[in-house]
Amino acid sequence: MLAQQLVNGVLLGATYALFALGFTLMFGVLRVINLTYGFYFSAGAFLSLALTRQLGLGIWAALPLAAIGAGIMAVGIDWLLLTRLRRRATAELDSLMVTLGGVLALYSAMTAWLGPDIRRLPPGLVSADSFVIAGVRITTAQILILGATLLLVALLLALMRGTRLGLAIRAMAEKPDAAGLMGINTARASALVSFISGCLGGAGGVLIGLNFNAIHPYMGETMMLRGFVVIIVGGLGDIRGALIAGVALGVIEVLTAGYISSGLKEAVAFAILVAVLWTRPQGLFGRAVMRRA
Amino acid sequence: MSIPPWLDDLLWTYQNLIHAMGVNGLLALSMYVVLAIGQLSLGQAAFMGLGAYSSALMTLKLKLPFFVVLPASVAAPVLVALLIGVPTLRLSGVYLAIATIGLGEVLRAVYLNVDVFGGALGLNGIPERAETWMIFGILAAGITGLWLVGRSGVGRAMEAMREDPTAAAVMGVNVPRYHLAALVTSAILAGLAGALSAHVSSFIGPNEYGFEPAVTILSFALLGGIGTPIAAVAGAWFLTLLPELMRDLPQVRLTLNGVIIVLAVLFLPRGLLGWRMGRKAA
């Protein structure tokens, strides 16, 4: 029983980690908390719904296409909302407010268009088979979720650590002005970061949609709470921290739901957020630079 | 009765709207206090919910009279504001925003799942003890109080902090202390707004204090402007009256609120009423 819950928790947490990764990457490089990020999650889920239901694509085609679609949206929306603010003295607060207004407009426009109802992916999209390994049951969907998450994280780390593009992005995260002087096209690198994090958010939406089989416009907003917890606990902008904190949060949620009450998992997650703010605001792994007012 | 009958009719017909204007005015002030010092708290709706639920429980379960309940309704929001504010307000502004934006959704889950809050049905049959004059009296007191503070040296410090916190700190402004004071004031105003609205509407539910109202409250203050308290209240009134024209289209109204925030931040950083406080030279 406990082993089963731990496995479920790790698999759920892997999706949280993937989602939070895009969020923390955007903060780490562009220095903005982008609250529209939750929308890319909903958008990814709805795109996968359209691709599988209307076009009859399989999940292996729908997942990357939906992620890319969400990434393209992210580039457009971020450009529209954030480019004007970059040079302002109060950019931090302004970008929070503008993305908050933007995300409310996007969610409610989406609800007006598609309706607030919960939708489901077509049955039989993923085979309902499951495997029993040492008494622990794992479904095909869960294997797919884990595989896709590992693949995306590996791709991201390879890009950031192994390519010139990744070097440019890391240079921007370190010192944006100096990176510009060194000949890095910072506007293009920013757009690329938006694209990558939009893809990660969208892929997270598809995978969570697959895991719970419930897709609705505001699903990104409930997910954002997890995103906040993970990036604070892991440390703002810390990629490794986000991965560890994401998996840990998934396990804690599943255990809370299993042993206390499923209605209180949000409250437990939030209590962890507040506890970390009191004790270690630089994140549990202490690598993110804590910015004092 | 000295009120002419036509006015009495008018007040009766539009009673809900008039109450909403008063309550939303208080919420706009609660947002103004925080924005005026350059911080962003998105917990106003959550603070309002805490005030509403705690006051309703005091009235329904403890049978306390309203003149005790109303002041006591600020306790829960202030406590939560301190719990979140003390650790975050020493850090950069993003921490407060992140910690408060999730608060409303978390409390919603708590109201839904803890029996004393009535679950999905909320709390019913709250006696209608708040009067229109109370709402507008507190609103007027809030505007006046914040106006006087804004005109004083404290207001100068607040404005300095908003424009450049580092420079303000160098000039001897105790920035973290102001931040905490503003957040507590904000929680008090929102808590009162919650208690008053609970005691004019007789029903409160778990879904009234989540993400959408939180963002709507921000749009009040940004549309009116954060240079003066009265501008923020004017923004709230405008946005309270506007939806009457499109009452059947709640999603359109929310989209509009979001677009207003985007446009205000990008093109009208001082709001529609971009007044500034008049102050004598020091």
Coordinates of C-alpha atoms in Angstrom, one line a residue:
Chain A
M1 CA 0.0 0.0 0.0
L2 CA 2.7 2.5 1.0
A3 CA 5.0 1.3 -1.8
Q4 CA 2.1 1.9 -4.3
Q5 CA 1.5 5.4 -3.0
L6 CA 5.2 6.2 -3.1
V7 CA 5.3 5.2 -6.8
N8 CA 2.1 7.1 -7.6
G9 CA 3.6 10.1 -5.8
V10 CA 6.9 10.0 -7.6
L11 CA 5.1 9.8 -11.0
L12 CA 2.8 12.7 -10.1
G13 CA 5.8 14.6 -8.8
A14 CA 7.7 14.1 -12.0
T15 CA 4.9 16.1 -13.8
Y16 CA 5.1 18.8 -11.2
A17 CA 8.8 19.0 -11.6
L18 CA 8.5 19.3 -15.4
F19 CA 5.9 22.0 -15.0
A20 CA 7.9 23.9 -12.4
L21 CA 11.0 23.6 -14.5
G22 CA 9.7 25.9 -17.2
F23 CA 8.5 28.3 -14.6
T24 CA 11.8 28.5 -12.8
L25 CA 13.7 28.7 -16.0
M26 CA 11.8 31.7 -17.1
F27 CA 12.5 33.4 -13.8
G28 CA 16.1 32.4 -13.8
V29 CA 16.8 33.8 -17.2
L30 CA 14.3 36.6 -17.7
R31 CA 14.0 37.7 -14.0
V32 CA 10.2 37.8 -14.2
I33 CA 7.6 35.8 -12.4
N34 CA 5.4 35.1 -15.4
L35 CA 1.9 34.4 -14.2
T36 CA 0.6 33.6 -17.7
Y37 CA 2.6 30.4 -17.4
G38 CA -0.4 28.4 -16.0
F39 CA -2.3 29.3 -19.2
Y40 CA 0.3 27.4 -21.4
F41 CA -0.5 24.4 -19.2
S42 CA -4.2 24.6 -20.0
A43 CA -3.5 25.4 -23.6
G44 CA -1.3 22.3 -24.0
A45 CA -4.0 20.1 -22.5
F46 CA -6.7 21.6 -24.8
L47 CA -4.4 21.3 -27.9
S48 CA -3.9 17.6 -27.2
L49 CA -7.6 17.2 -26.8
A50 CA -8.2 18.8 -30.2
L51 CA -5.4 16.9 -31.9
T52 CA -6.6 13.5 -30.6
R53 CA -10.3 14.1 -30.9
Q54 CA -10.6 16.1 -34.1
L55 CA -7.6 14.9 -36.0
G56 CA -7.4 11.4 -34.5
L57 CA -3.7 11.6 -33.7
G58 CA -2.1 9.2 -31.3
I59 CA -0.6 10.5 -28.1
W60 CA 3.0 10.2 -29.4
A61 CA 2.2 12.8 -32.1
A62 CA -0.2 14.9 -30.0
L63 CA 2.2 15.4 -27.1
P64 CA 5.0 17.1 -29.0
L65 CA 2.7 19.0 -31.2
A66 CA 0.6 20.4 -28.3
A67 CA 3.8 21.3 -26.4
I68 CA 5.2 23.2 -29.5
G69 CA 1.8 24.9 -29.9
A70 CA 1.9 26.1 -26.3
G71 CA 5.5 27.2 -26.8
I72 CA 4.5 29.3 -29.8
M73 CA 1.7 30.9 -27.8
A74 CA 4.1 31.6 -25.0
V75 CA 6.5 33.5 -27.4
G76 CA 3.7 35.6 -28.7
I77 CA 2.0 36.4 -25.4
D78 CA 5.3 37.1 -23.6
W79 CA 6.4 39.4 -26.4
L80 CA 3.1 41.3 -26.2
L81 CA 3.1 41.7 -22.5
L82 CA 6.7 41.8 -21.3
T83 CA 9.0 43.5 -23.9
R84 CA 7.7 47.0 -23.1
L85 CA 8.4 46.6 -19.4
R86 CA 11.9 45.3 -19.5
R87 CA 13.6 48.7 -19.3
R88 CA 11.2 50.1 -16.6
A89 CA 12.5 50.8 -13.1
T90 CA 9.6 48.9 -11.6
A91 CA 9.7 46.0 -14.0
E92 CA 9.4 43.3 -11.4
L93 CA 6.1 44.5 -10.0
D94 CA 4.7 45.7 -13.4
S95 CA 5.4 42.3 -15.0
L96 CA 3.7 40.5 -12.2
M97 CA 0.6 42.7 -12.6
V98 CA 0.6 42.6 -16.4
T99 CA 0.9 38.8 -16.6
L100 CA -1.8 38.5 -13.9
G101 CA -4.2 40.6 -15.9
G102 CA -3.2 38.8 -19.0
V103 CA -3.8 35.4 -17.6
L104 CA -7.2 36.3 -16.2
A105 CA -8.2 37.6 -19.6
L106 CA -6.9 34.5 -21.3
Y107 CA -8.6 32.0 -18.9
S108 CA -11.9 33.8 -19.1
A109 CA -11.8 34.2 -22.9
M110 CA -11.0 30.5 -23.1
T111 CA -13.9 29.7 -20.8
A112 CA -16.3 31.9 -22.8
W113 CA -15.2 30.1 -26.0
L114 CA -14.9 26.5 -24.9
G115 CA -17.2 26.4 -21.8
P116 CA -16.2 25.6 -18.2
D117 CA -17.0 21.8 -18.4
I118 CA -14.5 19.1 -17.7
R119 CA -13.5 17.3 -20.9
R120 CA -11.9 13.9 -21.4
L121 CA -9.4 12.6 -23.8
P122 CA -10.8 9.9 -26.2
P123 CA -11.0 6.5 -24.6
G124 CA -8.4 4.0 -25.7
L125 CA -5.8 6.8 -26.4
V126 CA -3.4 5.0 -24.1
S127 CA -3.9 1.3 -23.5
A128 CA -5.5 0.5 -20.2
D129 CA -3.1 -2.3 -19.5
S130 CA -1.1 -2.2 -16.3
F131 CA 1.9 -4.0 -15.0
V132 CA 2.5 -5.4 -11.6
I133 CA 6.1 -5.3 -10.4
A134 CA 6.8 -6.5 -6.9
G135 CA 3.2 -5.9 -5.8
V136 CA 3.1 -2.3 -7.2
R137 CA 0.7 -1.6 -10.1
I138 CA 1.9 0.8 -12.8
T139 CA -0.4 1.8 -15.7
T140 CA 0.7 2.4 -19.3
A141 CA -0.2 6.0 -18.9
Q142 CA 2.1 6.3 -15.9
I143 CA 5.0 4.8 -17.8
L144 CA 4.3 7.2 -20.7
I145 CA 4.3 10.1 -18.2
L146 CA 7.6 9.1 -16.6
G147 CA 9.3 8.4 -20.0
A148 CA 8.2 11.8 -21.5
T149 CA 9.2 13.7 -18.4
L150 CA 12.7 12.1 -18.3
L151 CA 13.1 12.7 -22.0
L152 CA 12.2 16.4 -21.8
V153 CA 14.4 17.0 -18.7
A154 CA 17.3 15.3 -20.4
L155 CA 16.8 17.4 -23.6
L156 CA 16.6 20.6 -21.5
L157 CA 19.8 19.8 -19.6
A158 CA 21.6 18.8 -22.8
L159 CA 20.6 22.1 -24.4
M160 CA 21.6 24.2 -21.4
R161 CA 24.9 22.4 -20.7
G162 CA 26.0 21.2 -24.0
T163 CA 25.2 23.8 -26.7
R164 CA 26.3 27.3 -27.6
L165 CA 22.6 28.4 -27.3
G166 CA 22.5 27.0 -23.8
L167 CA 25.7 28.9 -23.0
A168 CA 24.1 32.1 -24.3
I169 CA 21.0 31.5 -22.1
R170 CA 23.1 30.9 -19.0
A171 CA 25.2 34.0 -19.8
M172 CA 22.0 36.0 -20.0
A173 CA 20.8 34.6 -16.6
E174 CA 24.1 35.7 -15.1
K175 CA 24.4 39.2 -16.5
P176 CA 21.9 40.3 -19.3
D177 CA 23.7 43.5 -20.1
A178 CA 27.2 41.9 -20.4
A179 CA 25.7 39.1 -22.4
G180 CA 24.3 41.7 -24.9
L181 CA 27.7 43.3 -25.1
M182 CA 29.4 39.9 -25.9
G183 CA 27.3 39.7 -29.0
I184 CA 24.5 37.5 -27.7
N185 CA 21.2 38.4 -29.4
T186 CA 19.3 38.8 -26.1
A187 CA 15.9 39.4 -27.7
R188 CA 16.2 36.1 -29.6
A189 CA 17.5 34.3 -26.5
S190 CA 14.5 35.6 -24.5
A191 CA 12.1 34.4 -27.1
L192 CA 13.7 31.0 -27.1
V193 CA 13.4 30.8 -23.3
S194 CA 9.8 31.7 -23.5
F195 CA 9.3 29.0 -26.2
I196 CA 11.1 26.4 -24.1
S197 CA 9.2 27.1 -21.0
G198 CA 5.9 27.3 -22.9
C199 CA 6.7 23.8 -24.3
L200 CA 7.4 22.5 -20.8
G201 CA 4.2 24.0 -19.4
G202 CA 2.2 22.7 -22.3
A203 CA 3.7 19.2 -22.0
G204 CA 2.9 19.3 -18.3
G205 CA -0.7 20.0 -19.2
V206 CA -1.0 17.1 -21.6
L207 CA 0.6 14.7 -19.1
I208 CA -1.6 15.9 -16.2
G209 CA -4.6 15.7 -18.5
L210 CA -3.6 12.1 -19.2
N211 CA -3.0 11.3 -15.6
F212 CA -6.3 12.6 -14.2
N213 CA -8.3 12.6 -17.5
A214 CA -9.9 15.9 -16.7
I215 CA -9.3 18.9 -18.8
H216 CA -10.8 22.3 -18.2
P217 CA -9.8 25.9 -18.8
Y218 CA -8.8 26.8 -15.2
M219 CA -6.7 23.6 -14.7
G220 CA -3.6 25.8 -15.1
E221 CA -4.5 28.0 -12.2
T222 CA -4.8 25.1 -9.7
M223 CA -1.5 23.9 -11.1
M224 CA 0.2 27.2 -10.5
L225 CA -0.1 26.8 -6.7
R226 CA 2.1 23.7 -7.1
G227 CA 4.4 25.7 -9.3
F228 CA 4.8 28.4 -6.6
V229 CA 5.5 25.8 -3.9
V230 CA 8.0 24.0 -6.0
I231 CA 10.0 27.1 -7.1
I232 CA 10.1 28.6 -3.7
V233 CA 11.1 25.3 -2.0
G234 CA 13.6 24.5 -4.7
G235 CA 14.9 28.1 -4.8
L236 CA 13.9 30.7 -7.4
G237 CA 15.6 30.0 -10.7
D238 CA 17.3 26.8 -9.5
I239 CA 16.7 24.0 -12.0
R240 CA 18.0 21.1 -9.9
G241 CA 16.0 22.4 -6.9
A242 CA 12.8 22.4 -8.9
L243 CA 13.3 18.8 -10.0
I244 CA 13.8 17.6 -6.4
A245 CA 11.1 19.8 -4.9
G246 CA 8.6 18.8 -7.6
V247 CA 9.0 15.1 -7.0
A248 CA 8.9 15.6 -3.2
L249 CA 5.7 17.6 -3.5
G250 CA 4.0 14.9 -5.6
V251 CA 4.9 12.3 -2.9
I252 CA 3.7 14.5 -0.1
E253 CA 0.4 15.2 -1.8
V254 CA -0.3 11.5 -2.5
L255 CA 0.6 10.6 1.1
T256 CA -1.6 13.5 2.4
A257 CA -4.5 12.3 0.3
G258 CA -3.9 8.7 1.4
Y259 CA -3.5 9.2 5.1
I260 CA -5.2 12.5 6.0
S261 CA -7.7 13.9 3.5
S262 CA -7.5 14.6 -0.2
G263 CA -9.2 17.9 0.4
L264 CA -6.3 19.2 2.5
K265 CA -3.5 18.5 0.0
E266 CA -3.5 22.2 -1.1
A267 CA -3.3 23.3 2.5
V268 CA -0.4 21.0 3.2
A269 CA 1.5 22.3 0.1
F270 CA 0.9 25.9 1.2
A271 CA 2.0 25.2 4.7
I272 CA 5.3 23.9 3.3
L273 CA 5.6 27.1 1.2
V274 CA 5.1 29.3 4.3
A275 CA 7.5 27.2 6.4
V276 CA 10.2 27.5 3.8
L277 CA 9.7 31.2 3.6
W278 CA 10.2 31.5 7.3
T279 CA 13.2 29.3 7.6
R280 CA 15.0 29.1 4.3
P281 CA 13.7 31.7 1.8
Q282 CA 16.7 31.0 -0.5
G283 CA 15.2 27.6 -1.1
L284 CA 16.0 24.2 0.5
F285 CA 19.1 23.7 -1.6
G286 CA 20.3 27.3 -0.9
R287 CA 21.7 28.0 -4.3
A288 CA 19.3 30.5 -5.6
V289 CA 20.4 34.1 -4.9
M290 CA 18.0 35.5 -2.4
R291 CA 17.0 39.0 -3.3
R292 CA 16.4 41.3 -0.4
A293 CA 14.2 44.3 -0.8
Chain B
M1 CA -39.5 59.6 7.3
S2 CA -37.6 62.4 5.8
I3 CA -36.5 60.4 2.8
P4 CA -38.7 61.2 -0.2
P5 CA -40.5 58.1 -1.5
W6 CA -38.8 58.1 -4.9
L7 CA -35.4 58.0 -3.3
D8 CA -36.5 55.3 -0.9
D9 CA -37.6 53.2 -3.9
L10 CA -34.4 53.8 -5.7
L11 CA -32.3 52.8 -2.7
W12 CA -34.5 49.7 -2.2
T13 CA -34.2 48.6 -5.9
Y14 CA -30.5 49.1 -6.1
Q15 CA -29.7 48.1 -2.6
N16 CA -27.4 45.2 -3.6
L17 CA -25.5 47.4 -6.0
I18 CA -25.1 50.2 -3.4
H19 CA -23.7 47.7 -0.9
A20 CA -21.4 46.2 -3.6
M21 CA -20.1 49.7 -4.3
G22 CA -19.3 50.3 -0.6
V23 CA -17.6 46.9 -0.1
N24 CA -15.7 47.1 -3.4
G25 CA -14.6 50.6 -2.4
L26 CA -13.1 49.1 0.8
L27 CA -11.4 46.4 -1.2
A28 CA -9.9 49.0 -3.5
L29 CA -8.5 50.9 -0.5
S30 CA -7.1 47.6 0.8
M31 CA -5.3 47.1 -2.6
Y32 CA -4.2 50.8 -2.7
V33 CA -2.4 50.6 0.7
V34 CA -0.1 47.9 -0.6
L35 CA 0.4 49.2 -4.1
A36 CA 1.1 52.7 -2.8
I37 CA 4.4 51.4 -1.3
G38 CA 5.3 49.4 -4.3
Q39 CA 4.3 45.9 -3.1
L40 CA 1.9 43.5 -4.7
S41 CA -0.3 41.5 -2.4
L42 CA -2.9 39.3 -4.1
G43 CA -4.4 38.1 -0.8
Q44 CA -7.1 40.8 -0.6
A45 CA -9.9 38.4 -1.7
A46 CA -8.6 35.8 0.7
F47 CA -8.4 38.3 3.6
M48 CA -12.0 39.3 2.8
G49 CA -13.0 35.7 2.9
L50 CA -11.3 35.2 6.3
G51 CA -13.2 38.3 7.6
A52 CA -16.5 37.0 6.1
Y53 CA -16.2 33.5 7.4
S54 CA -14.9 34.4 10.9
S55 CA -17.5 37.1 11.4
A56 CA -20.3 34.8 10.2
L57 CA -19.2 32.1 12.6
M58 CA -19.0 34.5 15.5
T59 CA -22.6 35.7 14.7
L60 CA -24.1 32.3 14.0
K61 CA -22.3 30.0 16.5
L62 CA -21.2 32.4 19.3
K63 CA -24.3 34.6 19.0
L64 CA -22.1 37.7 19.5
P65 CA -23.6 41.2 18.8
F66 CA -22.5 42.9 15.6
F67 CA -20.6 45.7 17.4
V68 CA -18.3 43.0 18.8
V69 CA -18.2 40.9 15.7
L70 CA -17.2 43.6 13.3
P71 CA -14.0 44.7 15.0
A72 CA -13.2 41.1 15.9
S73 CA -13.5 40.1 12.2
V74 CA -10.1 41.7 11.4
A75 CA -8.3 39.2 13.7
A76 CA -8.1 36.2 11.3
P77 CA -7.0 38.2 8.3
V78 CA -4.4 40.1 10.3
L79 CA -3.0 36.9 11.7
V80 CA -2.6 35.4 8.3
A81 CA -1.1 38.6 6.9
L82 CA 1.5 38.5 9.6
L83 CA 2.2 34.8 9.0
I84 CA 2.9 35.5 5.3
G85 CA 4.1 39.1 5.6
V86 CA 6.8 38.8 8.3
P87 CA 9.1 36.4 6.3
T88 CA 8.4 37.8 2.8
L89 CA 8.4 41.5 3.3
R90 CA 12.2 41.6 3.9
L91 CA 12.7 39.9 0.5
S92 CA 12.0 41.3 -3.0
G93 CA 8.4 41.9 -4.0
V94 CA 7.9 38.6 -5.9
Y95 CA 7.9 36.6 -2.7
L96 CA 4.9 38.4 -1.2
A97 CA 3.0 38.1 -4.5
I98 CA 3.7 34.4 -4.9
A99 CA 2.8 33.6 -1.3
T100 CA -0.5 35.6 -1.4
I101 CA -1.7 34.6 -4.9
G102 CA -2.1 31.0 -3.9
L103 CA -3.7 31.9 -0.5
G104 CA -7.3 32.3 -1.9
E105 CA -7.3 28.9 -3.6
V106 CA -5.9 27.2 -0.5
L107 CA -8.5 28.7 1.8
R108 CA -11.2 27.7 -0.7
A109 CA -10.1 24.1 -0.4
V110 CA -10.1 24.5 3.4
Y111 CA -13.6 26.0 3.5
L112 CA -14.8 23.1 1.2
N113 CA -13.4 20.4 3.4
V114 CA -13.6 21.5 7.0
D115 CA -17.1 21.0 8.4
V116 CA -17.4 24.1 10.5
F117 CA -17.3 26.2 7.3
G118 CA -20.3 24.5 5.8
G119 CA -18.5 22.8 2.9
A120 CA -19.7 23.6 -0.7
L121 CA -23.0 25.0 0.7
G122 CA -21.2 27.7 2.6
L123 CA -22.9 29.5 5.5
N124 CA -26.5 30.4 5.3
G125 CA -29.0 32.5 7.3
I126 CA -26.5 35.1 8.4
P127 CA -28.6 37.9 10.0
E128 CA -28.5 41.1 7.9
R129 CA -27.0 43.3 10.6
A130 CA -24.7 45.6 8.6
E131 CA -26.4 48.8 7.5
T132 CA -25.7 50.8 4.5
W133 CA -24.5 53.8 6.6
M134 CA -22.0 51.5 8.4
I135 CA -20.4 50.4 5.1
F136 CA -20.1 53.9 3.8
G137 CA -19.1 55.3 7.2
I138 CA -16.2 52.9 7.3
L139 CA -15.3 53.6 3.7
A140 CA -15.3 57.4 4.3
A141 CA -13.2 56.9 7.4
G142 CA -10.8 54.8 5.4
I143 CA -10.5 57.3 2.6
T144 CA -10.0 60.2 5.1
G145 CA -7.5 58.3 7.2
L146 CA -5.4 57.2 4.2
W147 CA -5.6 60.7 2.7
L148 CA -4.3 62.2 5.9
V149 CA -1.5 59.7 6.1
G150 CA -0.7 60.2 2.4
R151 CA -0.4 64.0 2.9
S152 CA 1.9 63.6 5.9
G153 CA 5.6 62.7 6.0
V154 CA 4.6 59.1 6.0
G155 CA 3.0 59.5 2.6
R156 CA 6.3 61.0 1.3
A157 CA 8.1 58.0 2.6
M158 CA 5.5 55.7 1.0
E159 CA 5.9 57.4 -2.4
A160 CA 9.7 57.3 -2.1
M161 CA 9.6 53.6 -1.4
R162 CA 7.4 52.9 -4.4
E163 CA 9.7 54.8 -6.7
D164 CA 13.0 53.5 -5.4
P165 CA 13.2 51.3 -2.3
T166 CA 16.9 51.4 -2.1
A167 CA 17.1 55.2 -2.2
A168 CA 14.3 55.4 0.4
A169 CA 16.1 53.0 2.7
V170 CA 19.3 55.1 2.4
M171 CA 17.4 58.2 3.3
G172 CA 16.4 56.5 6.6
V173 CA 13.0 55.0 5.8
N174 CA 12.5 51.8 7.6
V175 CA 11.2 49.9 4.5
P176 CA 10.3 46.5 6.0
R177 CA 8.4 48.1 8.9
Y178 CA 6.3 50.2 6.4
H179 CA 5.8 47.1 4.2
L180 CA 4.4 45.2 7.2
A181 CA 2.2 48.1 8.4
A182 CA 0.7 48.5 4.9
L183 CA 0.0 44.8 4.6
V184 CA -1.7 44.7 8.0
T185 CA -3.8 47.8 7.2
S186 CA -4.7 46.1 3.9
A187 CA -5.8 42.9 5.8
I188 CA -7.9 45.0 8.2
L189 CA -9.7 46.8 5.4
A190 CA -10.4 43.6 3.5
G191 CA -11.5 41.8 6.6
L192 CA -14.0 44.5 7.4
A193 CA -15.2 44.4 3.8
G194 CA -15.7 40.7 4.2
A195 CA -17.6 41.0 7.5
L196 CA -19.8 43.7 6.2
S197 CA -20.6 41.9 2.9
A198 CA -21.4 38.7 4.8
H199 CA -23.9 40.6 7.0
V200 CA -25.7 42.3 4.2
S201 CA -26.0 39.2 1.9
S202 CA -27.1 36.5 4.5
F203 CA -25.1 33.9 2.5
I204 CA -21.4 33.3 1.9
G205 CA -19.8 30.5 -0.1
P206 CA -16.4 29.1 -0.6
N207 CA -16.1 30.2 -4.2
E208 CA -16.4 33.9 -3.7
Y209 CA -12.9 34.6 -2.5
G210 CA -10.7 32.8 -5.0
F211 CA -8.4 33.8 -7.9
E212 CA -10.9 35.8 -10.0
P213 CA -12.0 38.2 -7.3
A214 CA -8.4 38.7 -6.3
V215 CA -7.5 39.9 -9.8
T216 CA -10.7 41.9 -10.0
I217 CA -9.7 43.9 -6.9
L218 CA -6.3 44.6 -8.5
S219 CA -8.1 46.0 -11.6
F220 CA -10.1 48.4 -9.3
A221 CA -7.0 50.1 -8.1
L222 CA -5.1 50.0 -11.3
L223 CA -7.9 51.5 -13.3
G224 CA -8.5 54.4 -10.9
G225 CA -4.9 55.0 -10.1
I226 CA -2.8 54.6 -7.0
G227 CA -1.7 58.2 -6.5
T228 CA -4.6 58.9 -4.1
P229 CA -7.1 56.6 -2.2
I230 CA -10.1 58.3 -3.8
A231 CA -8.9 57.4 -7.3
A232 CA -8.7 53.7 -6.3
V233 CA -12.3 53.9 -4.9
A234 CA -13.5 55.6 -8.1
G235 CA -12.0 52.7 -10.1
A236 CA -13.9 50.2 -8.0
W237 CA -17.2 52.1 -8.4
F238 CA -16.7 52.3 -12.2
L239 CA -16.1 48.6 -12.4
T240 CA -18.9 47.8 -10.1
L241 CA -21.4 49.8 -12.1
L242 CA -20.1 48.6 -15.5
P243 CA -21.1 44.9 -15.1
E244 CA -24.7 45.9 -14.5
L245 CA -24.7 46.6 -18.2
M246 CA -23.5 43.1 -19.1
R247 CA -24.7 41.1 -16.2
D248 CA -25.4 37.9 -18.2
L249 CA -21.8 37.7 -19.5
P250 CA -19.6 37.0 -16.5
Q251 CA -16.8 35.6 -18.6
V252 CA -16.7 38.7 -20.8
R253 CA -16.6 40.9 -17.7
L254 CA -13.6 38.9 -16.3
T255 CA -11.9 39.1 -19.7
L256 CA -12.4 42.9 -19.6
N257 CA -11.0 43.1 -16.0
G258 CA -7.9 41.3 -17.2
V259 CA -7.5 43.5 -20.3
I260 CA -7.9 46.6 -18.1
I261 CA -5.0 45.5 -15.9
V262 CA -2.8 44.8 -19.0
L263 CA -3.6 48.2 -20.6
A264 CA -3.3 50.1 -17.3
V265 CA 0.1 48.7 -16.6
L266 CA 1.4 49.1 -20.1
F267 CA 0.0 52.4 -21.1
L268 CA -1.5 54.2 -18.0
P269 CA 0.8 53.4 -15.0
R270 CA -0.8 56.3 -13.1
G271 CA -4.4 55.1 -13.7
L272 CA -7.2 57.1 -15.3
L273 CA -7.2 59.5 -12.4
G274 CA -3.5 60.2 -12.2
W275 CA -3.7 62.7 -9.3
R276 CA -0.9 63.1 -6.9
M277 CA -1.1 64.0 -3.2
G278 CA -0.7 67.7 -2.5
R279 CA 2.0 68.2 0.1
K280 CA 3.8 71.2 1.6
A281 CA 7.6 71.3 1.1
A282 CA 9.3 69.7 4.1

